[in-house]
Amino acid sequence: MANNELSSLRVKDIGEQGLLAKLQRFCPQEMIGDDAAVLVTTPGKSLVVTTDVLVDNVHFSNLTTSPEDAGWRAAAANLSDLAAMGATPLGIAVGLGLPEDTSVDWVERMYQGMTQCLQRYNTPIVGGDIVRSPVVTLSITAFGQADGDRIIRRSAAQVGYAIAITGIHGASRAGLELLLNPQICQNLKEAEKAALIASHQRPKPRLDVLPILWEICPSIIPVAGMDSSDGLADAVLQICRASNLGAILEAKQIPLPAAFNNWLTPEQALNYALYGGEDFELVLCLPQYQASALVQQLGENAAIIGTITSGTSVLLHHENAEIPDQVLTLSQGFQHF
Amino acid sequence: MANNELSSLRVKDIGEQGLLAKLQRFCPQEMIGDDAAVLVTTPGKSLVVTTDVLVDNVHFSNLTTSPEDAGWRAAAANLSDLAAMGATPLGIAVGLGLPEDTSVDWVERMYQGMTQCLQRYNTPIVGGDIVRSPVVTLSITAFGQADGDRIIRRSAAQVGYAIAITGIHGASRAGLELLLNPQICQNLKEAEKAALIASHQRPKPRLDVLPILWEICPSIIPVAGMDSSDGLADAVLQICRASNLGAILEAKQIPLPAAFNNWLTPEQALNYALYGGEDFELVLCLPQYQASALVQQLGENAAIIGTITSGTSVLLHHENAEIPDQVLTLSQGFQHF
């Protein structure tokens, strides 16, 4: 990129958020700020579009990820973005950049993992592009369909809404830890280890939540939400920022993997749950009554973990009265640059 | 990608076509073989999706391409794929991989070029993804809408159909030559040089052809076609292969830039036109009567250049009876690996 006419400011100087801010002026305002963009195609119907780019050694690595798992995870992440918007998948397009010495086996096995995940949700691969590149790059664009009044947006939270999550958090981060350091935590049972590792390698997009949610919530009630792919704390913070509101979370209400009791301190466990990321659950904000009904119907590890408040701060409240409330911030989350 | 369990077959061993053949079994059969995939969303309406991945130093280079031109060309290529299917654009999603020392200026100017092109065709950028990567990678997925019975497919050609092209060919290749070797061809006028260079830097997707085409062609007549982004010869060959038919092309009917007369031998000129690529015109196969009307209405450099025949070979016929007909083949075209 040597070009003397260009100014010397580099992407690393302004970071991901700084670059996004500069590029957002090229997009229509209403397309910005959710997991996916929404295009009204025919009256009452919306096309929901989301893109993820994954780069070898940045987003996946052969150390912890088989080709099948890399494919599964990429597909799951995109389907989860559709679920986060309330959309049912129509298909995905796959752009693939490959060095010419890439193993054909690797590519086929990655596609196998991707289609294993997609088939569970009746989602076809509808073509794409394959090109030569110095680094393995996987670019997935998923598109889905939603009813015009059934879109879940980050900005739709209201004061007094319950914050419901659809499952346990921290499991994916713990699974990654076990893959990187197989010798740690000898007192976990093999089945517990396997379950945590599976959470990391084969996350499940929560598309199953949508029909239950729409059954409980009449379309006149706006539902706010997103997925917890970048961490539970990040999800609550993003929803609050987009809605210009705050939240209070109850630490003891956050469902954790049972195996954490034999392994992590309460602080470590909470840290994995809030900042670990990649659990791909939904974080939904809706009226208390509907939230209770949703959590009850989802069963297992769904829970109401807090309430949307006026103000703009997100507080974490601990059961132990000696621990002061913590203010959660976005800067503790993951940044791409 | 060191993984001992993987077989030793590499992507370079089987090439782009070999890899595509292996991966096509992961896609529904009906999605394969056109410039874009078609999904029926609501009765009578189809969603058309196309993806392109562009990699620095493979698909663009600062030597011949300013950041604005790189952006324009990427957008134009995707809109051209929609035009090739008969679809009107709804929006594009942009996936961007960037080294952290990428100039912010470069990224902004690339987006400027992209939106300059998109705005001409009322197409918004509907979000995307930005990630860290060792190489600048631009992945664009474009979405369009088409009436269910107004899809242009490669496989729809019929014996006796005329082969119409919407403009001159070879200009983009000639423009690239002038950028790489500014000193060649002193006897071209500056305006001629500038026009050829503009053809390369700012190609125009032929979305303007669609309303004219549909006005002329009743919906019961299937239209076959694609764009000539990979070369005019490639387009005719792909249509013939998909339709399981052949063609005869008249060399003297292929419209060339007037400037070629002062510069290239007839053989070189024809080579640029057939194999140069990136002219982004449409190659349409339709009944003779409708083809004539289309060419007349498009004016300028649109032309009927041949006829679809039974058999499977694509022959190039020369006016000079001493030159034997040439059989055109796909292998002369551009391969990614």
XYZ file of C-alpha atoms in Angstrom:
674
model
C 0.000 0.000 0.000
C 2.881 2.353 -0.661
C 1.322 5.526 -1.946
C 2.945 8.824 -1.152
C -0.235 10.808 -1.625
C -1.926 9.058 1.291
C -1.830 10.617 4.756
C 0.217 8.773 7.366
C -2.695 7.859 9.647
C -2.872 4.071 10.000
C -5.754 1.815 10.951
C -3.953 0.861 14.186
C -3.826 4.560 15.161
C -7.616 4.905 15.290
C -8.652 1.312 16.045
C -11.705 -0.592 14.926
C -14.233 1.823 16.417
C -12.462 4.830 14.920
C -12.429 3.266 11.466
C -16.057 2.180 11.725
C -17.027 5.735 12.670
C -15.304 7.049 9.527
C -16.875 4.451 7.247
C -20.403 4.698 8.635
C -20.975 7.901 6.709
C -20.986 5.780 3.551
C -23.946 3.714 4.825
C -27.558 4.782 5.300
C -28.038 5.716 8.978
C -30.752 3.114 9.592
C -28.460 0.249 8.539
C -25.992 0.847 11.359
C -25.825 -0.542 14.863
C -27.396 -3.996 14.814
C -26.054 -7.500 14.230
C -27.393 -7.305 10.693
C -28.864 -4.849 8.230
C -32.563 -4.793 7.394
C -33.934 -4.087 3.921
C -37.642 -3.875 3.282
C -38.232 -5.857 0.093
C -41.965 -6.289 -0.207
C -44.578 -4.704 2.085
C -44.368 -6.343 5.520
C -41.329 -8.458 4.609
C -37.731 -7.639 5.402
C -34.443 -9.032 4.136
C -31.875 -9.296 6.934
C -28.203 -9.405 5.908
C -25.063 -10.051 7.950
C -21.390 -10.521 6.980
C -18.447 -12.035 8.866
C -14.859 -12.223 7.671
C -12.623 -14.835 9.307
C -8.856 -14.894 8.777
C -6.490 -17.792 9.503
C -4.438 -17.247 12.679
C -6.626 -14.281 13.625
C -10.057 -15.924 13.999
C -9.195 -19.593 13.878
C -6.100 -21.717 14.197
C -5.289 -25.354 13.622
C -4.122 -25.535 17.241
C -7.625 -25.403 18.667
C -9.853 -25.746 15.625
C -10.237 -28.644 13.219
C -11.319 -27.683 9.693
C -14.801 -29.079 10.446
C -15.085 -26.957 13.582
C -13.840 -23.838 11.789
C -16.619 -24.332 9.232
C -19.273 -25.070 11.838
C -18.331 -22.055 13.955
C -18.331 -19.698 10.975
C -21.802 -20.846 9.913
C -23.111 -20.771 13.499
C -21.848 -17.220 14.080
C -23.715 -15.939 11.039
C -26.932 -17.817 11.780
C -26.707 -16.448 15.326
C -26.587 -12.906 13.932
C -29.804 -13.638 12.037
C -31.419 -15.105 15.180
C -30.335 -11.966 17.036
C -32.418 -9.904 14.601
C -35.422 -12.221 14.734
C -34.831 -13.492 11.194
C -35.180 -16.982 9.748
C -32.259 -17.940 7.460
C -32.699 -18.122 3.674
C -29.121 -18.983 2.723
C -25.456 -18.055 2.953
C -22.895 -16.978 0.367
C -19.288 -18.041 0.940
C -16.225 -16.101 -0.226
C -13.017 -18.059 0.132
C -9.449 -16.785 -0.234
C -6.877 -19.587 -0.382
C -3.091 -19.863 -0.754
C -2.377 -22.248 -3.616
C -0.677 -24.718 -1.261
C -3.795 -25.068 0.906
C -4.736 -28.695 1.469
C -7.790 -29.674 -0.572
C -8.745 -31.912 2.363
C -8.789 -28.905 4.678
C -11.153 -27.016 2.378
C -13.505 -29.973 1.957
C -13.590 -30.705 5.685
C -14.254 -27.041 6.451
C -17.205 -27.123 4.014
C -18.394 -30.347 5.671
C -18.474 -28.669 9.088
C -20.205 -25.642 7.639
C -22.939 -27.704 5.976
C -23.390 -29.898 9.080
C -24.348 -26.762 10.976
C -26.390 -25.247 8.132
C -28.427 -28.400 7.506
C -29.726 -28.331 11.086
C -31.344 -25.030 10.215
C -32.354 -25.877 6.627
C -29.996 -23.263 5.252
C -28.392 -23.772 1.823
C -25.032 -22.447 0.640
C -26.102 -20.376 -2.358
C -22.786 -19.992 -4.102
C -19.896 -17.662 -3.542
C -16.408 -17.032 -4.823
C -13.018 -18.755 -4.542
C -9.837 -16.760 -5.123
C -6.114 -16.971 -4.553
C -4.899 -15.176 -1.424
C -1.726 -15.253 0.685
C -3.843 -16.144 3.744
C -6.866 -18.419 4.236
C -9.834 -16.058 4.451
C -13.447 -17.082 4.895
C -16.066 -14.451 4.260
C -19.652 -15.444 4.933
C -22.731 -13.397 4.179
C -25.936 -14.798 5.621
C -29.365 -13.533 4.731
C -32.691 -14.191 6.298
C -36.256 -13.083 6.202
C -38.334 -11.489 8.916
C -41.791 -10.016 9.232
C -41.552 -6.250 9.189
C -42.875 -5.907 12.758
C -40.867 -8.848 14.115
C -37.384 -7.383 13.961
C -35.279 -7.495 17.134
C -33.197 -4.326 17.451
C -30.615 -3.245 19.967
C -32.241 0.154 20.236
C -35.696 -1.071 21.317
C -35.085 -1.503 25.067
C -37.403 0.333 27.476
C -37.079 1.194 31.168
C -38.356 -1.665 33.294
C -37.833 -4.348 30.644
C -36.399 -7.594 31.968
C -33.064 -8.780 30.519
C -33.426 -12.448 29.660
C -30.678 -14.745 28.405
C -31.329 -18.033 26.648
C -28.615 -20.169 28.286
C -25.408 -20.506 30.305
C -22.434 -18.233 29.715
C -18.708 -18.803 30.035
C -18.743 -22.349 28.641
C -17.144 -21.464 25.305
C -14.289 -19.571 26.981
C -13.747 -22.462 29.394
C -13.714 -24.928 26.489
C -11.036 -22.870 24.746
C -8.962 -22.867 27.970
C -9.202 -26.668 28.130
C -8.114 -26.967 24.488
C -5.119 -24.680 25.021
C -4.109 -26.277 28.350
C -5.403 -29.881 28.434
C -3.569 -30.564 31.713
C -5.339 -27.937 33.807
C -8.153 -28.780 36.112
C -7.617 -32.469 36.814
C -10.691 -32.588 39.061
C -13.150 -32.005 36.188
C -14.882 -35.144 34.933
C -14.175 -36.120 31.312
C -17.849 -35.578 30.423
C -17.725 -32.068 31.870
C -14.572 -31.279 29.910
C -16.125 -32.667 26.738
C -19.265 -30.575 27.202
C -17.276 -27.358 27.683
C -15.088 -28.116 24.666
C -18.188 -28.849 22.576
C -19.599 -25.453 23.593
C -16.521 -23.884 22.070
C -16.231 -26.058 18.962
C -19.897 -26.531 18.066
C -21.883 -23.532 19.306
C -25.582 -23.579 18.421
C -27.326 -20.515 17.068
C -30.560 -20.004 19.016
C -32.935 -19.895 16.057
C -35.150 -22.260 18.078
C -35.971 -19.363 20.424
C -37.748 -17.289 17.760
C -41.051 -19.189 17.345
C -41.364 -19.391 21.152
C -40.627 -15.684 21.505
C -43.169 -14.651 18.842
C -45.765 -16.954 20.395
C -45.359 -15.168 23.732
C -44.805 -11.607 22.532
C -47.551 -9.897 20.522
C -46.126 -7.939 17.593
C -47.073 -4.586 19.147
C -44.444 -5.114 21.871
C -40.974 -4.214 20.592
C -38.268 -6.669 21.653
C -34.683 -5.486 22.040
C -31.736 -7.809 21.826
C -28.606 -9.178 20.252
C -26.485 -12.303 20.585
C -23.713 -12.747 23.134
C -21.014 -13.665 20.597
C -18.751 -10.846 21.822
C -19.544 -11.543 25.477
C -22.549 -11.095 27.736
C -21.299 -7.785 29.133
C -20.756 -6.459 25.615
C -24.294 -7.448 24.587
C -25.946 -5.664 27.529
C -23.725 -2.616 27.020
C -24.473 -2.458 23.286
C -28.216 -2.725 23.860
C -28.075 -0.020 26.540
C -25.968 2.274 24.391
C -28.237 1.838 21.356
C -31.347 2.394 23.530
C -29.717 5.263 25.455
C -30.572 3.532 28.732
C -28.824 1.690 31.559
C -29.172 -1.671 33.253
C -28.641 -3.442 36.524
C -27.494 -7.057 36.370
C -27.689 -9.545 39.257
C -24.415 -11.501 39.301
C -25.944 -14.538 41.011
C -28.673 -14.866 38.368
C -26.215 -15.456 35.520
C -26.356 -19.196 34.740
C -22.894 -20.780 34.709
C -21.724 -24.279 33.759
C -22.026 -26.528 36.848
C -18.441 -27.678 36.256
C -17.170 -24.193 37.177
C -17.778 -24.995 40.883
C -14.970 -27.565 40.890
C -12.564 -25.420 38.993
C -12.832 -21.633 39.022
C -13.075 -19.001 41.726
C -16.385 -17.090 41.658
C -14.522 -14.091 40.206
C -12.954 -16.153 37.404
C -16.287 -17.794 36.665
C -18.046 -14.443 36.421
C -15.255 -13.090 34.251
C -15.612 -15.985 31.791
C -19.387 -15.505 31.721
C -19.309 -11.740 31.184
C -16.280 -11.379 28.918
C -15.518 -14.852 27.552
C -17.647 -14.431 24.439
C -18.741 -16.900 21.764
C -21.572 -18.439 23.771
C -23.961 -17.412 20.952
C -26.949 -17.160 23.264
C -29.562 -14.448 22.790
C -29.776 -11.497 25.182
C -33.373 -10.272 24.976
C -35.040 -7.284 26.619
C -38.811 -7.411 26.933
C -41.562 -6.771 29.477
C -41.228 -8.733 32.735
C -44.333 -10.847 32.189
C -43.317 -11.999 28.724
C -39.707 -12.497 29.855
C -40.830 -14.833 32.662
C -42.970 -16.821 30.257
C -40.085 -17.063 27.771
C -37.579 -18.231 30.376
C -40.043 -20.777 31.717
C -40.739 -22.201 28.262
C -37.072 -22.318 27.264
C -36.293 -24.097 30.540
C -32.830 -25.443 31.233
C -30.517 -22.543 31.722
C -32.502 -19.598 30.444
C -32.752 -16.848 33.060
C -33.735 -13.280 33.778
C -30.477 -11.640 34.835
C -31.432 -7.991 35.287
C -33.533 -4.992 34.406
C -33.260 -2.061 32.015
C -32.995 1.231 33.930
C -33.033 4.925 33.162
C -29.621 6.544 33.131
C -26.840 5.108 30.990
C -24.640 3.015 33.265
C -24.644 -0.767 33.386
C -24.140 -1.972 36.954
C -23.330 -5.450 38.172
C -24.868 -6.114 41.589
C -23.443 -8.853 43.822
C -25.383 -10.867 46.379
C -22.605 -10.337 48.911
C -23.357 -6.869 50.278
C -19.656 -6.275 50.924
C -18.843 -6.225 47.210
C -19.769 -2.819 45.738
C -21.697 -2.631 42.464
C -19.343 -2.701 39.465
C -19.735 -0.406 36.464
C -19.270 -2.459 33.285
C -17.551 -0.843 30.281
C -17.131 -1.668 26.600
C -13.355 -1.234 26.734
C -12.953 -4.557 28.562
C -14.285 -6.314 25.458
C -12.459 -7.648 22.411
C -11.223 -5.213 19.744
C -10.117 -6.257 16.261
C -7.195 -3.789 16.001
C -2.172 -25.208 7.602
C 0.229 -27.847 8.892
C -1.922 -30.816 9.820
C -0.541 -34.287 9.429
C -3.923 -35.906 9.126
C -4.681 -34.018 5.924
C -3.919 -35.610 2.578
C -1.144 -34.023 0.547
C -3.316 -32.843 -2.355
C -3.022 -29.054 -2.685
C -5.350 -26.522 -4.264
C -2.744 -25.796 -6.976
C -2.776 -29.507 -7.930
C -6.435 -29.481 -8.951
C -6.889 -25.801 -9.881
C -9.918 -23.565 -9.503
C -12.254 -25.736 -11.588
C -11.200 -28.897 -9.737
C -11.815 -27.306 -6.357
C -15.165 -25.869 -7.465
C -16.249 -29.313 -8.649
C -15.456 -30.747 -5.207
C -17.255 -27.987 -3.332
C -20.345 -27.894 -5.518
C -21.703 -31.005 -3.827
C -22.233 -28.828 -0.730
C -24.569 -26.492 -2.652
C -28.060 -27.187 -3.992
C -27.755 -28.140 -7.668
C -29.971 -25.302 -8.897
C -27.723 -22.652 -7.289
C -24.727 -23.519 -9.445
C -23.589 -22.207 -12.789
C -24.766 -18.602 -13.071
C -23.267 -15.238 -12.136
C -25.423 -15.254 -9.020
C -27.706 -17.512 -7.020
C -31.478 -17.177 -7.167
C -33.753 -17.749 -4.170
C -37.508 -17.561 -4.457
C -38.617 -15.507 -1.441
C -42.257 -14.661 -2.064
C -44.392 -15.969 -4.928
C -43.195 -14.414 -8.175
C -40.260 -12.614 -6.533
C -36.666 -13.817 -6.453
C -33.689 -12.741 -4.391
C -30.483 -12.757 -6.440
C -27.173 -13.000 -4.543
C -23.591 -12.720 -5.766
C -20.223 -12.627 -3.956
C -16.781 -11.437 -5.065
C -13.560 -11.598 -3.075
C -10.746 -9.242 -4.087
C -7.224 -9.559 -2.698
C -4.470 -6.931 -2.791
C -1.790 -7.718 -5.401
C -3.984 -10.464 -6.879
C -7.045 -8.481 -8.013
C -5.866 -4.911 -7.649
C -2.572 -3.132 -7.196
C -1.563 0.413 -6.400
C 0.452 0.440 -9.616
C -2.604 0.643 -11.847
C -5.440 1.242 -9.422
C -6.097 4.194 -7.138
C -8.089 3.391 -3.987
C -11.143 5.109 -5.515
C -10.879 3.005 -8.673
C -10.417 -0.208 -6.665
C -13.665 0.594 -4.832
C -15.532 1.565 -7.995
C -14.426 -1.555 -9.855
C -15.378 -3.862 -6.981
C -18.856 -2.348 -6.775
C -19.271 -2.339 -10.571
C -18.275 -6.011 -10.865
C -20.937 -7.056 -8.377
C -23.668 -4.872 -9.860
C -22.730 -6.299 -13.257
C -23.304 -9.821 -11.908
C -26.803 -8.741 -10.840
C -27.448 -7.156 -14.263
C -26.267 -10.410 -15.857
C -29.072 -12.215 -14.013
C -31.705 -9.611 -14.844
C -31.864 -8.360 -11.256
C -32.191 -4.830 -9.883
C -29.830 -4.131 -6.952
C -31.143 -3.866 -3.375
C -27.843 -3.364 -1.558
C -24.342 -4.668 -0.928
C -22.589 -5.972 2.192
C -18.856 -5.294 2.489
C -16.367 -7.500 4.331
C -12.975 -5.879 4.769
C -9.741 -7.511 5.958
C -7.001 -4.972 6.727
C -3.403 -5.075 7.998
C -3.158 -2.749 10.975
C -0.715 -0.498 9.131
C -3.179 0.146 6.283
C -3.575 3.827 5.554
C -6.920 5.137 6.824
C -6.911 7.424 3.789
C -6.713 4.424 1.495
C -9.735 2.800 3.142
C -11.798 5.987 3.033
C -10.938 6.678 -0.598
C -11.761 3.083 -1.532
C -15.177 3.496 0.123
C -15.620 6.798 -1.727
C -15.054 5.097 -5.074
C -17.375 2.276 -4.116
C -20.204 4.631 -3.136
C -19.667 6.812 -6.233
C -20.464 3.764 -8.338
C -23.266 2.502 -6.092
C -25.062 5.847 -5.947
C -25.469 5.883 -9.722
C -27.578 2.783 -9.317
C -29.330 3.760 -6.042
C -27.643 0.927 -4.184
C -26.859 1.327 -0.460
C -24.026 -0.317 1.472
C -25.986 -2.286 4.055
C -23.242 -2.970 6.572
C -20.523 -5.552 6.681
C -17.525 -6.494 8.774
C -14.005 -5.139 9.320
C -11.280 -7.431 10.620
C -7.520 -7.594 10.948
C -5.771 -9.542 8.175
C -2.207 -9.796 6.862
C -3.450 -8.740 3.405
C -6.028 -6.192 2.235
C -9.078 -8.253 1.302
C -12.364 -6.886 0.031
C -15.323 -9.227 -0.015
C -18.551 -7.901 -1.493
C -21.923 -9.617 -1.515
C -24.558 -7.905 -3.643
C -28.296 -8.516 -3.402
C -30.869 -7.853 -6.039
C -34.470 -8.552 -6.792
C -36.009 -9.959 -9.944
C -39.418 -11.069 -11.085
C -39.601 -14.837 -11.037
C -40.016 -15.113 -14.823
C -37.453 -12.414 -15.620
C -34.273 -14.221 -14.649
C -31.464 -14.355 -17.214
C -29.701 -17.727 -17.044
C -26.709 -19.096 -18.878
C -28.553 -22.311 -19.569
C -31.493 -20.762 -21.445
C -29.966 -20.436 -24.923
C -31.791 -22.056 -27.838
C -30.692 -23.020 -31.347
C -31.126 -20.064 -33.677
C -30.976 -17.409 -30.957
C -28.951 -14.341 -31.844
C -25.962 -13.476 -29.644
C -26.157 -9.769 -28.844
C -23.574 -7.757 -26.932
C -24.296 -4.393 -25.368
C -21.067 -2.585 -26.257
C -17.445 -2.590 -27.429
C -14.964 -5.146 -26.172
C -11.220 -4.958 -25.576
C -11.239 -1.398 -24.195
C -10.584 -2.396 -20.585
C -7.630 -4.590 -21.544
C -6.232 -1.801 -23.722
C -6.645 0.678 -20.867
C -4.687 -1.608 -18.559
C -1.915 -1.857 -21.184
C -1.716 1.940 -21.369
C -1.500 2.179 -17.567
C 1.274 -0.400 -17.393
C 3.211 1.035 -20.366
C 2.346 4.736 -20.716
C 4.963 5.192 -23.441
C 3.499 2.732 -25.928
C 1.423 3.822 -28.852
C 2.460 7.453 -29.336
C 0.049 7.833 -32.249
C -3.048 7.553 -30.049
C -4.729 10.858 -29.224
C -4.811 11.790 -25.532
C -8.624 11.646 -25.560
C -8.506 8.129 -26.984
C -6.018 7.050 -24.331
C -8.126 8.613 -21.601
C -11.266 6.847 -22.830
C -9.539 3.443 -22.861
C -8.086 4.021 -19.399
C -11.512 5.078 -18.104
C -12.964 1.843 -19.475
C -10.516 -0.014 -17.267
C -10.773 2.156 -14.158
C -14.478 2.992 -14.154
C -16.409 0.196 -15.875
C -20.174 0.641 -15.913
C -22.502 -2.221 -15.049
C -25.203 -2.410 -17.721
C -28.220 -2.245 -15.423
C -29.634 0.305 -17.900
C -30.148 -2.520 -20.411
C -32.716 -4.379 -18.284
C -35.812 -2.152 -18.663
C -35.174 -1.962 -22.419
C -34.749 -5.730 -22.635
C -37.952 -6.466 -20.699
C -39.856 -3.923 -22.805
C -38.828 -5.786 -25.960
C -38.945 -9.371 -24.703
C -42.259 -10.766 -23.459
C -41.778 -12.826 -20.286
C -42.635 -16.082 -22.044
C -39.396 -15.854 -24.050
C -36.445 -17.101 -21.985
C -33.342 -14.933 -22.323
C -29.909 -16.490 -21.845
C -26.883 -14.468 -20.905
C -24.100 -13.401 -18.586
C -21.666 -10.515 -18.374
C -18.328 -10.381 -20.164
C -16.239 -9.709 -17.054
C -14.043 -12.758 -17.723
C -13.864 -12.028 -21.443
C -16.252 -12.196 -24.362
C -15.050 -15.631 -25.465
C -15.505 -16.957 -21.940
C -19.062 -15.608 -21.773
C -20.129 -17.247 -25.052
C -18.420 -20.503 -24.072
C -20.048 -20.546 -20.620
C -23.504 -19.909 -22.081
C -22.999 -22.639 -24.688
C -21.713 -25.116 -22.110
C -24.599 -24.413 -19.718
C -27.110 -24.677 -22.581
C -25.390 -27.719 -24.081
C -25.221 -25.963 -27.439
C -22.678 -24.333 -29.744
C -22.262 -20.974 -31.441
C -20.787 -19.309 -34.463
C -19.359 -15.830 -34.000
C -18.589 -13.364 -36.816
C -15.230 -11.756 -36.049
C -15.986 -8.609 -38.055
C -19.225 -7.963 -36.108
C -17.471 -7.588 -32.756
C -17.423 -3.848 -31.998
C -13.928 -2.616 -31.118
C -12.677 0.749 -29.872
C -12.004 2.981 -32.903
C -8.574 3.769 -31.452
C -7.473 0.180 -32.088
C -7.092 0.975 -35.821
C -4.120 3.252 -35.094
C -2.465 0.899 -32.712
C -3.106 -2.850 -32.877
C -2.944 -5.465 -35.595
C -6.354 -7.039 -36.331
C -5.200 -10.184 -34.520
C -4.169 -8.269 -31.403
C -7.399 -6.277 -31.448
C -9.485 -9.429 -31.670
C -7.446 -11.026 -28.913
C -8.089 -8.086 -26.598
C -11.810 -8.180 -27.417
C -12.238 -11.929 -26.938
C -9.891 -12.572 -24.012
C -9.142 -9.180 -22.448
C -11.993 -9.330 -19.950
C -13.443 -6.728 -17.585
C -15.526 -4.941 -20.195
C -18.618 -5.683 -18.067
C -20.989 -5.662 -21.030
C -23.880 -8.105 -21.222
C -23.816 -11.039 -23.631
C -27.454 -11.889 -24.321
C -28.954 -14.708 -26.349
C -32.502 -14.200 -27.563
C -34.618 -14.610 -30.703
C -33.327 -12.726 -33.766
C -36.240 -10.304 -33.972
C -35.960 -9.222 -30.339
C -32.159 -9.104 -30.567
C -32.335 -6.708 -33.509
C -34.779 -4.466 -31.684
C -32.568 -4.491 -28.578
C -29.403 -3.616 -30.489
C -31.216 -0.846 -32.333
C -32.565 0.678 -29.141
C -29.265 0.439 -27.297
C -27.551 2.104 -30.251
C -23.893 3.071 -30.070
C -21.848 -0.065 -30.038
C -24.366 -2.769 -29.309
C -24.244 -5.517 -31.932
C -25.365 -8.965 -32.918
C -22.148 -10.947 -33.175
C -23.324 -14.472 -33.869
C -25.852 -17.254 -33.550
C -26.466 -20.169 -31.216
C -26.079 -23.477 -33.045
C -26.678 -27.134 -32.378
C -23.554 -29.105 -31.506
C -21.244 -27.912 -28.763
C -18.355 -26.093 -30.417
C -17.957 -22.328 -30.479
C -16.492 -21.231 -33.795
C -15.057 -17.875 -34.761
C -15.653 -17.086 -38.449
C -13.478 -14.541 -40.253
C -14.538 -12.374 -43.165
C -11.297 -13.222 -44.947
C -12.040 -16.607 -46.488
C -8.360 -17.549 -46.257
C -8.497 -17.652 -42.454
C -10.075 -20.916 -41.269
C -12.742 -20.884 -38.557
C -11.192 -21.018 -35.105
C -12.520 -23.222 -32.293
C -12.629 -21.184 -29.076
C -11.853 -22.923 -25.770
C -12.260 -22.098 -22.090
C -8.630 -22.913 -21.311
C -7.472 -19.672 -22.930
C -9.340 -17.744 -20.233
C -8.186 -16.562 -16.822
C -7.834 -19.092 -13.995
C -7.514 -18.127 -10.333
C -4.987 -20.863 -9.394
